[in-house]
Amino acid sequence: MKKTITTILFIAVAVTLTLSGCNIRNLSLGDKTTTLSIWHVYGSQTESPMNDIIDEFNQSVGKDKGIVVEVTSVSDSAAIDEAVVNAADSGNLPDIFTAYPRIVNKIDKDMLLNWNDYFSEKELSGYVEDFLSEGYFDDKFLMFPIAKSTELFFLNKTLFERFSDNTDFSDFNNIFALCDKYYDYSDGKAMLQINDYYHFFFTQIHALGGNFIENNKINTDSKEFEAAFTPLAKAAIYGGLSTDGGYASDKWKTAELISSVGSTAGIMYMRDYVTYENGDDENIEIKVYTYPTLNGTNPTAIQRGTGIFGVKSDDKKKNKAIALFVKWLTEKEHNLHLATEMGYLPVTKEAFDELMSNLDAVENPKYRLVYEAVSKMYDNYSFIALPLLDNSADVQKNFEQSVKTVLSEAHKTYIKRIDGGEDKEAVMNELLTVSLSSLKKQMR
């Protein structure tokens, strides 16, 4: 990470949260119990680090202050978006929810708490500046950061070593070449899945010096887009790069693929064993590597993560209770615990420095691999946040589906034609051109 660049993920962090001016321990909310409902995206309804830490709050500060936080929904980000929009229309929003910034363009902003009304400037100086900036919409601070993630390369080392002794996972070009070889070796299995093609193109085009988004839409006409598209498309058309839907962690469980590129938080869902079609299990060794580069460009990775929103109430006591909970959640001890239980990065300098200076303290060995990889990215990577478009969710969803559809159809055509005896190289070159043209048309 280049320490002179303000958009870097970590070094913009200021001092940790001081909570002066509105100290949690001293704030009085009266005798009557205040119940707060929350929807979030961390884990499952029954197994969730967020649920666990909410229980801790309820049994400590919440109990002392007469506040009970109730988890009423745990879902993925897309489902939360839809539920929030529907609830906003019907007037049935929860008191608190987590979501990406894009949600603000889908509901009435006046429904949301402005965190500036509940946090002093001194308090806000304790957070990563770039994390805070993502939460501002015009002059209102609506999304509060609680944890962040980036993306890494995950490998089933056990099965991979039976195929190859290649250990260069720093460059996408080498990885894509391995995908082709693995497809042949495995009789037609994909080696790799990239969970978010949108993120791949955004980071790699940025690293190449271009702009993935221009004039509020995806720009597929640049030379940088073609430079990023060609090696990826070649691997997908050949068959070694998966174009299936869903997350890589699902196929990881059954060894349908043996590597993936995805969020640090994905480690929560990646088992250290695989289950084969016959029902047999095999323990595996997981390796985690830094996010790959493309064509030797400057290392660039995504900075992402949901934030927490408070829904404005006529009951001022409830609004204060929401702010109290958010302050407690982002204290060093709680923020560090929550982040490391989910494979995320904490949002305060004190918590982050403590984590990186003592990786051995991370009890789960799989999670320790994640933070070891992140620590290697600390000095060399630029971390960039996704731009907020008027219809970000739809743009990303449409792009993901278009890429997968175009490349999946090209793969089927490629197999059919080479099985028919046509020259592999000629067919590949033709389909690369046709696929790029088709994708451009779909994005217009």
Coordinates of N, CA and C in Angstrom, one line a residue, residues 269-419:
Y269 N -16.9 -19.3 5.1 CA -17.6 -20.3 4.5 C -16.8 -21.4 3.8
M270 N -15.4 -21.3 3.9 CA -14.5 -22.2 3.2 C -14.1 -23.3 4.2
R271 N -14.6 -24.5 4.0 CA -14.3 -25.6 4.9 C -12.9 -26.1 4.6
D272 N -12.3 -26.7 5.7 CA -10.9 -27.3 5.6 C -11.0 -28.8 5.2
Y273 N -12.1 -29.2 4.6 CA -12.3 -30.5 4.1 C -13.2 -30.5 2.9
V274 N -13.2 -31.5 2.0 CA -14.1 -31.5 0.9 C -14.9 -32.8 1.0
T275 N -16.0 -32.8 0.4 CA -16.9 -34.0 0.3 C -17.1 -34.4 -1.1
Y276 N -16.7 -35.6 -1.5 CA -16.9 -36.0 -2.9 C -18.3 -36.6 -3.1
E277 N -18.5 -36.9 -4.4 CA -19.9 -37.4 -4.8 C -20.3 -38.7 -4.1
N278 N -19.3 -39.5 -3.8 CA -19.6 -40.8 -3.1 C -19.8 -40.6 -1.6
G279 N -19.7 -39.4 -1.1 CA -19.9 -39.1 0.3 C -18.7 -39.1 1.1
D280 N -17.5 -39.5 0.6 CA -16.3 -39.5 1.3 C -15.8 -38.1 1.6
D281 N -15.2 -37.9 2.7 CA -14.6 -36.6 3.1 C -13.1 -36.7 3.0
E282 N -12.4 -35.6 2.7 CA -11.0 -35.5 2.7 C -10.6 -34.2 3.3
N283 N -9.7 -34.2 4.3 CA -9.2 -33.0 4.9 C -8.2 -32.3 3.9
I284 N -8.2 -31.0 3.8 CA -7.4 -30.3 2.9 C -6.6 -29.2 3.6
E285 N -5.6 -28.7 3.0 CA -4.8 -27.6 3.5 C -5.2 -26.4 2.7
I286 N -5.6 -25.3 3.3 CA -5.9 -24.1 2.7 C -4.8 -23.1 2.7
K287 N -4.5 -22.5 1.5 CA -3.5 -21.4 1.4 C -4.2 -20.2 1.0
V288 N -3.8 -19.0 1.5 CA -4.3 -17.7 1.1 C -3.2 -16.8 0.6
Y289 N -3.4 -16.2 -0.6 CA -2.4 -15.3 -1.2 C -3.0 -13.9 -1.4
T290 N -2.1 -13.0 -1.6 CA -2.5 -11.6 -1.9 C -3.3 -11.6 -3.2
Y291 N -4.0 -10.5 -3.4 CA -4.8 -10.3 -4.6 C -3.9 -10.2 -5.8
P292 N -4.1 -11.0 -6.8 CA -3.2 -11.0 -8.0 C -3.2 -9.7 -8.8
T293 N -2.1 -9.5 -9.5 CA -2.0 -8.3 -10.4 C -2.3 -8.8 -11.8
L294 N -2.3 -7.9 -12.8 CA -2.5 -8.3 -14.2 C -1.4 -7.5 -15.0
N295 N -0.6 -8.3 -15.7 CA 0.4 -7.7 -16.6 C 1.4 -6.9 -15.9
G296 N 1.7 -7.2 -14.7 CA 2.7 -6.4 -14.0 C 2.3 -5.0 -13.6
T297 N 1.0 -4.8 -13.5 CA 0.5 -3.4 -13.1 C 0.7 -3.2 -11.6
N298 N 0.5 -1.9 -11.2 CA 0.6 -1.6 -9.8 C -0.5 -2.4 -9.1
P299 N -0.1 -3.1 -8.0 CA -1.1 -3.9 -7.2 C -2.3 -3.0 -6.7
T300 N -3.5 -3.4 -7.1 CA -4.7 -2.7 -6.7 C -5.8 -3.7 -6.3
A301 N -6.4 -3.4 -5.2 CA -7.5 -4.2 -4.7 C -8.6 -3.4 -4.2
I302 N -9.7 -4.1 -4.0 CA -11.0 -3.4 -3.6 C -11.0 -3.1 -2.2
Q303 N -11.6 -2.0 -1.8 CA -11.9 -1.7 -0.4 C -13.5 -1.7 -0.3
R304 N -14.0 -2.6 0.5 CA -15.5 -2.7 0.5 C -15.9 -3.2 1.9
G305 N -17.3 -3.2 2.1 CA -17.9 -3.6 3.3 C -19.2 -2.8 3.5
T306 N -20.1 -3.5 4.1 CA -21.3 -2.8 4.5 C -21.1 -1.9 5.6
G307 N -22.1 -0.9 5.8 CA -22.0 0.0 6.9 C -23.4 -0.2 7.7
I308 N -23.4 0.5 8.8 CA -24.6 0.4 9.6 C -25.5 1.7 9.5
F309 N -26.8 1.5 9.4 CA -27.7 2.7 9.3 C -28.7 2.7 10.4
G310 N -29.0 3.8 10.9 CA -30.0 4.0 12.0 C -31.2 4.6 11.4
V311 N -32.4 4.1 11.7 CA -33.7 4.6 11.2 C -34.2 5.7 12.2
K312 N -34.5 6.8 11.7 CA -34.9 7.9 12.6 C -36.2 7.7 13.2
S313 N -36.3 8.0 14.5 CA -37.6 7.8 15.2 C -38.0 9.1 15.9
D314 N -39.3 9.2 16.1 CA -39.8 10.4 16.8 C -39.4 10.3 18.3
D315 N -39.1 9.1 18.7 CA -38.7 8.8 20.1 C -37.2 9.1 20.2
K316 N -36.8 10.3 20.7 CA -35.4 10.7 20.8 C -34.6 9.8 21.6
K317 N -35.2 9.1 22.6 CA -34.5 8.2 23.4 C -34.0 7.0 22.6
K318 N -34.9 6.6 21.6 CA -34.5 5.4 20.8 C -33.4 5.8 19.9
N319 N -33.4 7.0 19.3 CA -32.3 7.5 18.5 C -30.9 7.5 19.3
K320 N -31.0 7.9 20.5 CA -29.8 7.9 21.3 C -29.3 6.5 21.6
A321 N -30.3 5.6 21.8 CA -29.9 4.2 22.1 C -29.2 3.6 20.9
I322 N -29.7 3.9 19.7 CA -29.1 3.4 18.5 C -27.6 3.9 18.4
A323 N -27.4 5.2 18.6 CA -26.1 5.7 18.6 C -25.2 5.1 19.7
L324 N -25.7 4.8 20.8 CA -25.0 4.2 21.9 C -24.5 2.8 21.5
F325 N -25.4 2.1 20.9 CA -25.0 0.7 20.4 C -23.9 0.8 19.4
V326 N -24.0 1.7 18.4 CA -23.0 1.8 17.4 C -21.6 2.2 18.0
K327 N -21.6 3.1 18.9 CA -20.4 3.5 19.6 C -19.8 2.3 20.3
W328 N -20.6 1.5 21.0 CA -20.1 0.4 21.7 C -19.5 -0.7 20.7
L329 N -20.2 -0.9 19.6 CA -19.8 -1.9 18.6 C -18.5 -1.5 18.0
T330 N -18.1 -0.2 18.0 CA -16.9 0.1 17.3 C -15.8 0.5 18.3
E331 N -16.0 0.3 19.6 CA -14.9 0.3 20.5 C -13.9 -0.7 20.2
K332 N -12.6 -0.5 20.5 CA -11.5 -1.3 20.1 C -11.7 -2.8 20.3
E333 N -12.0 -3.1 21.6 CA -12.2 -4.5 22.0 C -13.3 -5.2 21.2
H334 N -14.4 -4.6 21.0 CA -15.6 -5.2 20.4 C -15.4 -5.2 18.9
N335 N -14.8 -4.1 18.3 CA -14.6 -4.1 16.9 C -13.6 -5.1 16.4
L336 N -12.5 -5.2 17.2 CA -11.5 -6.2 16.9 C -12.0 -7.6 17.0
H337 N -12.8 -7.9 18.0 CA -13.4 -9.2 18.1 C -14.3 -9.6 17.0
L338 N -15.2 -8.6 16.7 CA -16.2 -8.8 15.6 C -15.5 -9.0 14.3
A339 N -14.5 -8.2 13.9 CA -13.8 -8.2 12.7 C -13.1 -9.6 12.5
T340 N -12.3 -10.0 13.5 CA -11.5 -11.2 13.3 C -12.3 -12.4 13.4
E341 N -13.5 -12.4 13.9 CA -14.4 -13.5 13.9 C -15.0 -13.8 12.5
M342 N -15.0 -12.7 11.6 CA -15.6 -12.8 10.3 C -14.7 -12.7 9.2
G343 N -13.4 -12.5 9.5 CA -12.4 -12.4 8.4 C -12.4 -10.9 7.8
Y344 N -12.9 -10.0 8.6 CA -12.9 -8.6 8.2 C -11.8 -7.8 8.8
L345 N -11.6 -6.6 8.4 CA -10.6 -5.7 9.0 C -11.3 -4.7 9.9
P346 N -10.7 -4.5 11.1 CA -11.2 -3.5 12.1 C -11.1 -2.1 11.5
V347 N -11.9 -1.2 12.1 CA -11.9 0.2 11.5 C -11.2 1.2 12.4
T348 N -10.6 0.8 13.4 CA -9.8 1.8 14.2 C -8.3 1.4 14.2
K349 N -7.5 2.5 14.3 CA -6.0 2.3 14.2 C -5.5 1.4 15.3
E350 N -6.0 1.6 16.5 CA -5.5 0.8 17.7 C -5.9 -0.7 17.5
A351 N -7.1 -1.0 17.0 CA -7.5 -2.4 16.8 C -6.7 -3.0 15.6
F352 N -6.5 -2.2 14.5 CA -5.7 -2.7 13.4 C -4.3 -3.0 13.7
D353 N -3.7 -2.0 14.4 CA -2.3 -2.2 14.8 C -2.1 -3.4 15.7
E354 N -3.0 -3.5 16.7 CA -2.9 -4.7 17.6 C -3.0 -6.0 16.8
L355 N -3.9 -6.0 15.8 CA -4.1 -7.3 15.0 C -2.8 -7.6 14.3
M356 N -2.3 -6.6 13.5 CA -1.2 -6.8 12.6 C 0.1 -7.1 13.4
S357 N 0.2 -6.6 14.6 CA 1.4 -6.8 15.4 C 1.5 -8.1 16.1
N358 N 0.3 -8.8 16.1 CA 0.3 -10.0 16.9 C -0.7 -11.0 16.2
L359 N -0.3 -11.4 15.0 CA -1.2 -12.3 14.2 C -1.3 -13.7 14.9
D360 N -0.4 -14.1 15.7 CA -0.5 -15.3 16.3 C -1.6 -15.4 17.3
A361 N -2.1 -14.2 17.7 CA -3.2 -14.1 18.7 C -4.5 -14.5 18.0
V362 N -4.6 -14.5 16.7 CA -5.8 -15.0 16.0 C -5.9 -16.5 16.1
E363 N -6.9 -16.9 16.9 CA -7.0 -18.3 17.3 C -7.3 -19.2 16.1
N364 N -8.1 -18.8 15.2 CA -8.5 -19.7 14.1 C -7.4 -19.7 13.1
P365 N -6.7 -20.8 12.8 CA -5.6 -20.8 11.8 C -6.0 -20.4 10.4
K366 N -7.2 -20.7 10.0 CA -7.7 -20.2 8.7 C -7.7 -18.7 8.6
Y367 N -8.3 -18.1 9.6 CA -8.4 -16.7 9.7 C -7.0 -16.0 9.7
R368 N -6.1 -16.7 10.4 CA -4.8 -16.1 10.5 C -4.1 -16.0 9.2
L369 N -4.4 -17.0 8.3 CA -3.9 -17.0 6.9 C -4.4 -15.7 6.2
V370 N -5.6 -15.4 6.4 CA -6.2 -14.2 5.8 C -5.4 -12.9 6.2
Y371 N -5.2 -12.8 7.5 CA -4.5 -11.6 8.0 C -3.1 -11.5 7.6
E372 N -2.5 -12.7 7.5 CA -1.1 -12.8 7.0 C -1.0 -12.3 5.6
A373 N -1.9 -12.6 4.7 CA -2.0 -12.2 3.4 C -2.2 -10.7 3.3
V374 N -3.1 -10.2 4.1 CA -3.4 -8.8 4.1 C -2.2 -8.0 4.6
S375 N -1.5 -8.5 5.6 CA -0.3 -7.8 6.1 C 0.8 -7.6 4.9
K376 N 0.8 -8.6 4.0 CA 1.8 -8.5 2.9 C 1.4 -7.4 1.9
M377 N 0.1 -7.1 1.9 CA -0.4 -6.1 1.0 C -0.3 -4.7 1.5
Y378 N 0.1 -4.6 2.8 CA 0.0 -3.3 3.6 C 0.8 -2.2 2.9
D379 N 2.0 -2.5 2.5 CA 2.9 -1.5 1.9 C 2.9 -1.3 0.4
N380 N 2.3 -2.2 -0.3 CA 2.4 -2.3 -1.7 C 1.2 -2.0 -2.5
Y381 N 0.0 -2.1 -1.9 CA -1.2 -2.1 -2.7 C -1.9 -0.7 -2.5
S382 N -2.6 -0.3 -3.6 CA -3.6 0.7 -3.5 C -5.0 0.1 -3.4
F383 N -5.8 0.6 -2.4 CA -7.1 0.0 -2.2 C -8.1 1.1 -2.6
I384 N -9.1 0.7 -3.5 CA -10.0 1.6 -4.0 C -11.5 1.2 -3.7
A385 N -12.3 2.1 -3.5 CA -13.7 1.9 -3.2 C -14.6 2.0 -4.5
L386 N -15.6 1.2 -4.6 CA -16.5 1.2 -5.7 C -17.2 2.5 -5.8
P387 N -17.4 3.1 -7.0 CA -18.1 4.3 -7.2 C -19.6 4.1 -6.9
L388 N -20.3 5.1 -6.4 CA -21.7 5.0 -6.1 C -22.5 5.5 -7.3
L389 N -23.2 4.7 -8.0 CA -24.0 5.0 -9.1 C -25.4 5.2 -8.7
D390 N -26.2 5.8 -9.5 CA -27.7 5.9 -9.2 C -28.3 4.6 -9.1
N391 N -27.9 3.6 -9.8 CA -28.5 2.3 -9.8 C -27.4 1.2 -9.7
S392 N -26.5 1.4 -8.7 CA -25.3 0.6 -8.5 C -25.6 -0.9 -8.5
A393 N -26.6 -1.3 -7.7 CA -26.9 -2.7 -7.6 C -27.3 -3.4 -8.9
D394 N -28.2 -2.6 -9.7 CA -28.6 -3.2 -11.0 C -27.5 -3.2 -12.0
V395 N -26.7 -2.2 -12.0 CA -25.5 -2.1 -12.9 C -24.6 -3.3 -12.7
Q396 N -24.3 -3.5 -11.4 CA -23.3 -4.6 -11.1 C -24.0 -6.0 -11.4
K397 N -25.2 -6.2 -11.0 CA -25.9 -7.4 -11.3 C -26.0 -7.7 -12.8
N398 N -26.3 -6.7 -13.6 CA -26.5 -6.9 -15.0 C -25.1 -7.2 -15.7
F399 N -24.1 -6.5 -15.2 CA -22.7 -6.8 -15.7 C -22.3 -8.2 -15.4
E400 N -22.4 -8.6 -14.1 CA -22.0 -10.0 -13.7 C -22.7 -11.0 -14.6
Q401 N -24.1 -10.9 -14.8 CA -24.8 -11.8 -15.5 C -24.4 -11.8 -17.0
S402 N -24.2 -10.7 -17.5 CA -23.8 -10.6 -18.9 C -22.5 -11.2 -19.2
V403 N -21.5 -11.0 -18.3 CA -20.2 -11.6 -18.5 C -20.3 -13.1 -18.5
K404 N -21.0 -13.6 -17.5 CA -21.2 -15.1 -17.3 C -21.9 -15.7 -18.5
T405 N -23.0 -15.0 -18.9 CA -23.7 -15.6 -20.0 C -22.9 -15.6 -21.3
V406 N -22.3 -14.5 -21.6 CA -21.5 -14.4 -22.9 C -20.4 -15.4 -22.9
L407 N -19.6 -15.5 -21.8 CA -18.5 -16.5 -21.8 C -18.9 -17.9 -21.6
S408 N -20.0 -18.2 -21.0 CA -20.5 -19.5 -20.9 C -21.0 -20.1 -22.3
E409 N -21.7 -19.2 -23.0 CA -22.1 -19.6 -24.4 C -20.9 -19.8 -25.3
A410 N -19.9 -18.9 -25.1 CA -18.6 -19.0 -25.9 C -17.9 -20.3 -25.6
H411 N -17.9 -20.7 -24.4 CA -17.3 -22.0 -24.0 C -18.0 -23.2 -24.7
K412 N -19.3 -23.2 -24.6 CA -20.0 -24.3 -25.3 C -19.7 -24.3 -26.8
T413 N -19.7 -23.2 -27.4 CA -19.4 -23.1 -28.8 C -18.0 -23.6 -29.1
Y414 N -17.0 -23.2 -28.2 CA -15.6 -23.6 -28.4 C -15.5 -25.1 -28.4
I415 N -16.1 -25.7 -27.4 CA -16.0 -27.2 -27.2 C -16.6 -27.9 -28.4
K416 N -17.8 -27.4 -28.9 CA -18.5 -28.0 -30.0 C -17.6 -27.9 -31.3
R417 N -17.0 -26.8 -31.5 CA -16.3 -26.6 -32.7 C -14.9 -27.3 -32.7
I418 N -14.2 -27.4 -31.6 CA -13.0 -28.1 -31.6 C -13.2 -29.6 -31.6
D419 N -14.3 -30.0 -31.0 CA -14.7 -31.5 -31.1 C -15.0 -31.8 -32.6

